[in-house]
Short mmCIF file of C-alpha atoms in Angstrom, two decimals:
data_model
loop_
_atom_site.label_atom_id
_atom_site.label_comp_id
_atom_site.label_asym_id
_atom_site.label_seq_id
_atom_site.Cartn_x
_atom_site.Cartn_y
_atom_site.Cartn_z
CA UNK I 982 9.00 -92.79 -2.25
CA UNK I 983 12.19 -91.42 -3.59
CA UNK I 984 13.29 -91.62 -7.80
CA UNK I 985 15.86 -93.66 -8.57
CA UNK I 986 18.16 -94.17 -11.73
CA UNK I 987 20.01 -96.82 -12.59
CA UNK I 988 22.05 -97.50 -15.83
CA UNK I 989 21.72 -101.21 -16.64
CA UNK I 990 23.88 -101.15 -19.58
CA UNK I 991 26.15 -98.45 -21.30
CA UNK I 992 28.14 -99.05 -24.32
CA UNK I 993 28.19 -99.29 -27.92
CA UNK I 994 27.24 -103.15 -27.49
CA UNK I 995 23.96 -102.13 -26.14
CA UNK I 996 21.96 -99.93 -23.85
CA UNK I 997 19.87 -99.97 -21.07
CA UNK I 998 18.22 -97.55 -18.39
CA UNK I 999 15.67 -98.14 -15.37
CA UNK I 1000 13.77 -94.84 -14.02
CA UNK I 1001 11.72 -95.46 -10.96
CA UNK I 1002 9.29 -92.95 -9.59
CA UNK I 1003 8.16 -94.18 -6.09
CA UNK I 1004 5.60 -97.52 -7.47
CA UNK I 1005 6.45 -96.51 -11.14
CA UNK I 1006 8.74 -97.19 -13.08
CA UNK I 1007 9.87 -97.37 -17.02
CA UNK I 1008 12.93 -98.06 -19.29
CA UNK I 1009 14.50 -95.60 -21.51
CA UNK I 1010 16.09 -98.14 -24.45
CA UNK I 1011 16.33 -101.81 -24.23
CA UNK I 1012 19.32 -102.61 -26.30
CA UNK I 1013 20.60 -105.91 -24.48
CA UNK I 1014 17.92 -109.33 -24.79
CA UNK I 1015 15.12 -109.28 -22.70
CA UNK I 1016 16.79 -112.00 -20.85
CA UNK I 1017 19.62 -109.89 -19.70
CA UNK I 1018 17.47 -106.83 -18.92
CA UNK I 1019 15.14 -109.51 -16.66
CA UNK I 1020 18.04 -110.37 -14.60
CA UNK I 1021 19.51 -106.70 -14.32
CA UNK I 1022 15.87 -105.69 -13.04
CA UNK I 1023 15.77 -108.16 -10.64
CA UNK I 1024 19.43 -107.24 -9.28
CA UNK I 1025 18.07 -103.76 -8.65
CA UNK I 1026 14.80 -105.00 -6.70
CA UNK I 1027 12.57 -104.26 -10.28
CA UNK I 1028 9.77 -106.99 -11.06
CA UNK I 1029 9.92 -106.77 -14.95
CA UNK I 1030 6.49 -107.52 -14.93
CA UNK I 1031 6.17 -103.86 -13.10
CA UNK I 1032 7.50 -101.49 -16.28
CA UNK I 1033 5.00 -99.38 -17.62
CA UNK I 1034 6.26 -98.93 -20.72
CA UNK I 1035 9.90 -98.92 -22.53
CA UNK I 1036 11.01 -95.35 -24.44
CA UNK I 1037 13.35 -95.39 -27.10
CA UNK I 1038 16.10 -93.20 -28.13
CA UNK I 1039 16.01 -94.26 -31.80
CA UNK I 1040 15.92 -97.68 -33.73
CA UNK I 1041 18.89 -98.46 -34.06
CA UNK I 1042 20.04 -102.03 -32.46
CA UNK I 1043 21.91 -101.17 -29.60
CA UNK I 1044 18.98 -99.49 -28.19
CA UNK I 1045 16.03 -102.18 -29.56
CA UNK I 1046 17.76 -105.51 -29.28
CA UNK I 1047 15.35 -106.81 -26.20
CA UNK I 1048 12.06 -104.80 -27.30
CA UNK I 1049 10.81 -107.83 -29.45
CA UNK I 1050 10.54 -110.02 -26.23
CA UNK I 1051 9.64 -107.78 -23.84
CA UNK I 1052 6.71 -106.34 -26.24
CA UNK I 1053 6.03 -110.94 -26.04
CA UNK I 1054 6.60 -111.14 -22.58
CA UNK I 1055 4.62 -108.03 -21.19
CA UNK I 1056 2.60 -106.37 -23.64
CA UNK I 1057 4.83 -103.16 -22.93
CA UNK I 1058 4.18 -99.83 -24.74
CA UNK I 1059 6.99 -98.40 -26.60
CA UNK I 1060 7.02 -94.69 -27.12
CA UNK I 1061 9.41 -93.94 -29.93
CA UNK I 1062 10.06 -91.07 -32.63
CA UNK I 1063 7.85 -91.19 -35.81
CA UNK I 1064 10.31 -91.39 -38.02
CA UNK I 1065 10.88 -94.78 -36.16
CA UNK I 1066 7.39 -96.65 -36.24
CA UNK I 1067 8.09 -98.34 -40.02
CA UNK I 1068 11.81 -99.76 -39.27
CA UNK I 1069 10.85 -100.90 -36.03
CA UNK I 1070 7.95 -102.60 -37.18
CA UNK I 1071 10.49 -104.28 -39.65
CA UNK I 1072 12.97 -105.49 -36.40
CA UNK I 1073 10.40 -105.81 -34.11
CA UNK I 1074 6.93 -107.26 -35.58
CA UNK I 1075 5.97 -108.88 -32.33
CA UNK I 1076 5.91 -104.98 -31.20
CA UNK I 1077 3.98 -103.63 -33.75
CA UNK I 1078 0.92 -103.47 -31.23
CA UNK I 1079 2.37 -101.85 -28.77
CA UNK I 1080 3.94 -99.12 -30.94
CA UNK I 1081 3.59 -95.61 -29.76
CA UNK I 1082 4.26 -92.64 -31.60
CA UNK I 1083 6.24 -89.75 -29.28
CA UNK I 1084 7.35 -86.75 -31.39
CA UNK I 1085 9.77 -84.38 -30.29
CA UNK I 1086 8.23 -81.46 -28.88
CA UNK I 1087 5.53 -83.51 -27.18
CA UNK I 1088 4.92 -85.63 -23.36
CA UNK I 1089 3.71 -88.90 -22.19
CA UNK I 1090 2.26 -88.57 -19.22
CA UNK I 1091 2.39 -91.65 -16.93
CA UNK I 1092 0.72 -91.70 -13.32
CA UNK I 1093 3.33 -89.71 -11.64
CA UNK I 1094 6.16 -89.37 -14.57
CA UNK I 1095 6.07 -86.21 -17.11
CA UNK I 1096 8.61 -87.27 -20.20
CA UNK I 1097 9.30 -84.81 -22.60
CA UNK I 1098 10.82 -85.87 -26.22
CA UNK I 1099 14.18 -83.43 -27.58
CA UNK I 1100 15.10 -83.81 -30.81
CA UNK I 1101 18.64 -84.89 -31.26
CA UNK I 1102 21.15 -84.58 -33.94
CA UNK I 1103 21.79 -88.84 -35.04
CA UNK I 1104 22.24 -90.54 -38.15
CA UNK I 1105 18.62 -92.51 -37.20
CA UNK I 1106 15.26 -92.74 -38.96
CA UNK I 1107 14.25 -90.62 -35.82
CA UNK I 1108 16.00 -89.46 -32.72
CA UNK I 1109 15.12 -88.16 -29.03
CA UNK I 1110 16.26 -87.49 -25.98
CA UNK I 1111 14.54 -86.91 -23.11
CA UNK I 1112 13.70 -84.62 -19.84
CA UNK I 1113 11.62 -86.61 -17.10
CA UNK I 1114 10.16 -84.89 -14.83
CA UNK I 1115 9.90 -87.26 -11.65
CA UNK I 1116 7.28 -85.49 -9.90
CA UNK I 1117 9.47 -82.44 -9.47
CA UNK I 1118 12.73 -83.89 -10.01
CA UNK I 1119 14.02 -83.48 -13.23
CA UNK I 1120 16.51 -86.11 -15.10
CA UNK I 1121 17.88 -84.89 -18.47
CA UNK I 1122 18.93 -88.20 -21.04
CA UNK I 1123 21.15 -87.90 -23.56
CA UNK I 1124 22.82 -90.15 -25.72
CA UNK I 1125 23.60 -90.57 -29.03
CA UNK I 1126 24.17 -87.07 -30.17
CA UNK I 1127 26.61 -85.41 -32.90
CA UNK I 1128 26.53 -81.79 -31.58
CA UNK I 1129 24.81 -79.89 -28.54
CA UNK I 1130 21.97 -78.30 -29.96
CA UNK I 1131 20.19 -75.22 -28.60
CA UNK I 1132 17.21 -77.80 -27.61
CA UNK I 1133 19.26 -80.28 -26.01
CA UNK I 1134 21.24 -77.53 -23.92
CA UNK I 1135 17.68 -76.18 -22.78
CA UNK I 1136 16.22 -79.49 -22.10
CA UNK I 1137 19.38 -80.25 -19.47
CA UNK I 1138 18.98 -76.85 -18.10
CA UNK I 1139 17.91 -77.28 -14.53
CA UNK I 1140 17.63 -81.30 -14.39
CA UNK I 1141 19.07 -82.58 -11.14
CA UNK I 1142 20.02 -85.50 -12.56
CA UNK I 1143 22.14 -85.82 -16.25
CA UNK I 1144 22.97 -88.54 -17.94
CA UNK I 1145 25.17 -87.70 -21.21
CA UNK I 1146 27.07 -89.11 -23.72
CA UNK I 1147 30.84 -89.84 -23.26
CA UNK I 1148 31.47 -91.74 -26.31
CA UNK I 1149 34.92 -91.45 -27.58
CA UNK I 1150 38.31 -89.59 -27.34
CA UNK I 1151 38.98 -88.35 -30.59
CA UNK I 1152 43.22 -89.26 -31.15
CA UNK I 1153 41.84 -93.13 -30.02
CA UNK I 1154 39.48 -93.10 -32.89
CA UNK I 1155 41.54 -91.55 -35.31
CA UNK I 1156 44.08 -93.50 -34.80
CA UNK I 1157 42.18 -96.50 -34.44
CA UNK I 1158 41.26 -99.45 -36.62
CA UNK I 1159 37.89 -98.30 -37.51
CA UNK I 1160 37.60 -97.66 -41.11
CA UNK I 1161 37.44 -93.89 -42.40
CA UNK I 1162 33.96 -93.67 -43.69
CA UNK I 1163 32.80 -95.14 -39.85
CA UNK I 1164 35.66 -92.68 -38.66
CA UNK I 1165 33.90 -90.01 -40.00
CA UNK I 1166 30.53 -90.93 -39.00
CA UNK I 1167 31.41 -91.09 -35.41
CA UNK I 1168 33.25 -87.40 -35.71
CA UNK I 1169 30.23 -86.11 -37.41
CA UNK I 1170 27.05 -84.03 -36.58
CA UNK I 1171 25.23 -87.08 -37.08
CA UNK I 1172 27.64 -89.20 -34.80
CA UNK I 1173 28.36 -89.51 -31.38
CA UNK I 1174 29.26 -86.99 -28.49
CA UNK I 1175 33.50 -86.94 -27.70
CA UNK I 1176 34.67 -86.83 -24.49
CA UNK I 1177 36.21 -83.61 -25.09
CA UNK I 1178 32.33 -81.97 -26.24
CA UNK I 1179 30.71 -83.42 -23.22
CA UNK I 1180 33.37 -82.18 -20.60
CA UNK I 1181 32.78 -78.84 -22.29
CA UNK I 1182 29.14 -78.61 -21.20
CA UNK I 1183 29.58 -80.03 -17.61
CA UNK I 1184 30.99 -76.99 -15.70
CA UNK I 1185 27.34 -74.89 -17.17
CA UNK I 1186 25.08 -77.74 -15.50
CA UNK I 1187 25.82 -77.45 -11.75
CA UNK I 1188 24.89 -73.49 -11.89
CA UNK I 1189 21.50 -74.33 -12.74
CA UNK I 1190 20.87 -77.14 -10.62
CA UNK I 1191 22.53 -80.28 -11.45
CA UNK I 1192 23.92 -82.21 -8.76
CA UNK I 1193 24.38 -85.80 -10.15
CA UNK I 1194 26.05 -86.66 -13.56
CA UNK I 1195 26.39 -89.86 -14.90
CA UNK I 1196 28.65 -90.58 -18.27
CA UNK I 1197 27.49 -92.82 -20.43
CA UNK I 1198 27.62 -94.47 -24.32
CA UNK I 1199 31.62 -94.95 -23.90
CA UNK I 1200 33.06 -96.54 -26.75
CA UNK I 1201 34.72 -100.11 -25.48
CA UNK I 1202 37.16 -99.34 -28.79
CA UNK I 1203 37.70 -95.86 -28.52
CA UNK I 1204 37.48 -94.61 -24.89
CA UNK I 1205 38.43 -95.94 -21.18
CA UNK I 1206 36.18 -95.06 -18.38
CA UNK I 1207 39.50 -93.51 -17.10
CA UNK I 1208 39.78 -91.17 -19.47
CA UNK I 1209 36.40 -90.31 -19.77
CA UNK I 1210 36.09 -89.08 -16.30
CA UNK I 1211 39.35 -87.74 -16.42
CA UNK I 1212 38.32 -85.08 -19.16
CA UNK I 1213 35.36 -84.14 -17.62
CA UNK I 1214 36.72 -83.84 -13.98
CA UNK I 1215 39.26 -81.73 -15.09
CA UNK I 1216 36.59 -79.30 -16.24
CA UNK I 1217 34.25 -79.97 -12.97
CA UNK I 1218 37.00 -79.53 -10.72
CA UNK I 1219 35.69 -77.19 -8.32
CA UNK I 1220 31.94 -78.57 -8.21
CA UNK I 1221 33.76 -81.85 -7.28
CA UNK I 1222 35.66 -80.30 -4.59
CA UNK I 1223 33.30 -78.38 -2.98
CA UNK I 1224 30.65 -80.99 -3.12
CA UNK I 1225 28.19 -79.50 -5.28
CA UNK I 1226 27.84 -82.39 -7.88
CA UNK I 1227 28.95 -85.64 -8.16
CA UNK I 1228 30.51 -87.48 -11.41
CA UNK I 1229 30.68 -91.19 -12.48
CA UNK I 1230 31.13 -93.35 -15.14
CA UNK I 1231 28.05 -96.02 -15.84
CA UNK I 1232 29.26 -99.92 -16.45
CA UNK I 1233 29.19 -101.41 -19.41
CA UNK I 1234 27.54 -104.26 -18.63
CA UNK I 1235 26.01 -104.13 -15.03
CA UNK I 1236 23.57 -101.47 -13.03
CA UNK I 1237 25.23 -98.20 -12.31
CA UNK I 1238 23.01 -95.87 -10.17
CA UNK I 1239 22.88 -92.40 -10.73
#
């Protein structure tokens, strides 16, 4: 059975991603209620009851808001960074069972699923991404990320699949309402990936394999799925046009497949 991808939500109000590996299949954040990830599951054909286990990005709420009742619900493990295990326990005591420690640098090994943790750059008590390796096809995850690290840029290297921050175009959030201090946390190394950053990695991917990207994260304040797939199809143009790899924009708030 083929692996498929699908991006349940995508934005800063929460976060949400289904990987399915034939039989098996997993979450990568849960950052909606469990009640909204339940119905997006079963408008992709996904029994909840079926996950094998939810991994998280980081702690913060966007990404944990429905861990608490799934952890209720289904007993689910949840693989997260170290640095995550005491806040989480904090949010999320109906979890604390079910806590896993994944370090960067290390792999979970499901039935037929390899995931590998990245560091990332993120203002979090800990912070991942991830490169799955879906019995031979590989799907590189990253969100939440101030810079491109050497790590990340190896971890995408070769993935046939990418999903990658598109969070914000930086003359909407500077000239936005957001106050400074946030301003600056955003534009930071510790902040989120601008459209402008991720478009600037995209033409590299397809000469090492890539053939699907997905852009994800947007900013509902400071970005427009139009411009976000603008900036990076102006720098993918001939992969688009000769058909090499493909390019779209995930929904904030309903499945996009990848």
């Amino acid at each position: 059975m083929p692996s498929e991808v699908f991006m349940l939500f995508s934005s800063s109000k929460g976060n949400c991603c289904l990987v399915k590996n034939g039989s098996e299949a997993f979450l990568i954040d849960a950052g909606v209620s469990a009640r909204r990830i339940e119905h997006a599951l079963c408008a992709v054909g996904t029994d909840p009851a079926s996950l094998r286990g939810v991994f998280l990005t980081h702690e913060h709420s966007d990404h944990i808001a429905g861990i608490n009742q799934l952890c209720k619900r289904y007993g689910l493990p949840v693989f997260a960074p170290p640095g995550c295990m005491e806040p989480l326990a904090a949010l999320c005591p109906d979890a604390i069972p079910f806590l896993r420690p994944f370090a960067p640098g290390t792999v979970v090994n499901l039935e037929r699923s390899r995931v590998y943790a990245v560091a990332t750059p993120h203002d979090a008590a800990g912070s991942v991404g991830f490169r799955i390796d879906l019995s031979g096809e590989l799907l590189g995850y990253f969100t939440d990320i101030g810079y491109l690290t050497t790590s990340i840029l190896k971890a995408l290297s070769g993935c046939h699949r990418v999903v990658i921050e598109s969070n914000h175009d930086v003359g909407m959030l500077r000239s936005g309402p957001y106050p400074e201090p946030l301003k600056r946390r955003i534009l930071g190394e510790y902040g989120h990936l601008s459209n402008a950053t991720c478009a600037s990695l995209l033409p590299h991917l397809p000469v090492y394999g890539t053939k699907r990207i997905l852009l994800a994260h947007l900013s509902e304040q400071n970005n427009t799925p139009e411009i976000a797939y603008e900036e990076s199809a102006s720098r993918l143009r001939d992969a688009l046009t000769n058909g090499t790899v493909t390019l779209s924009v995930a929904a904030p708030s309903s499945p996009t497949e990848l």
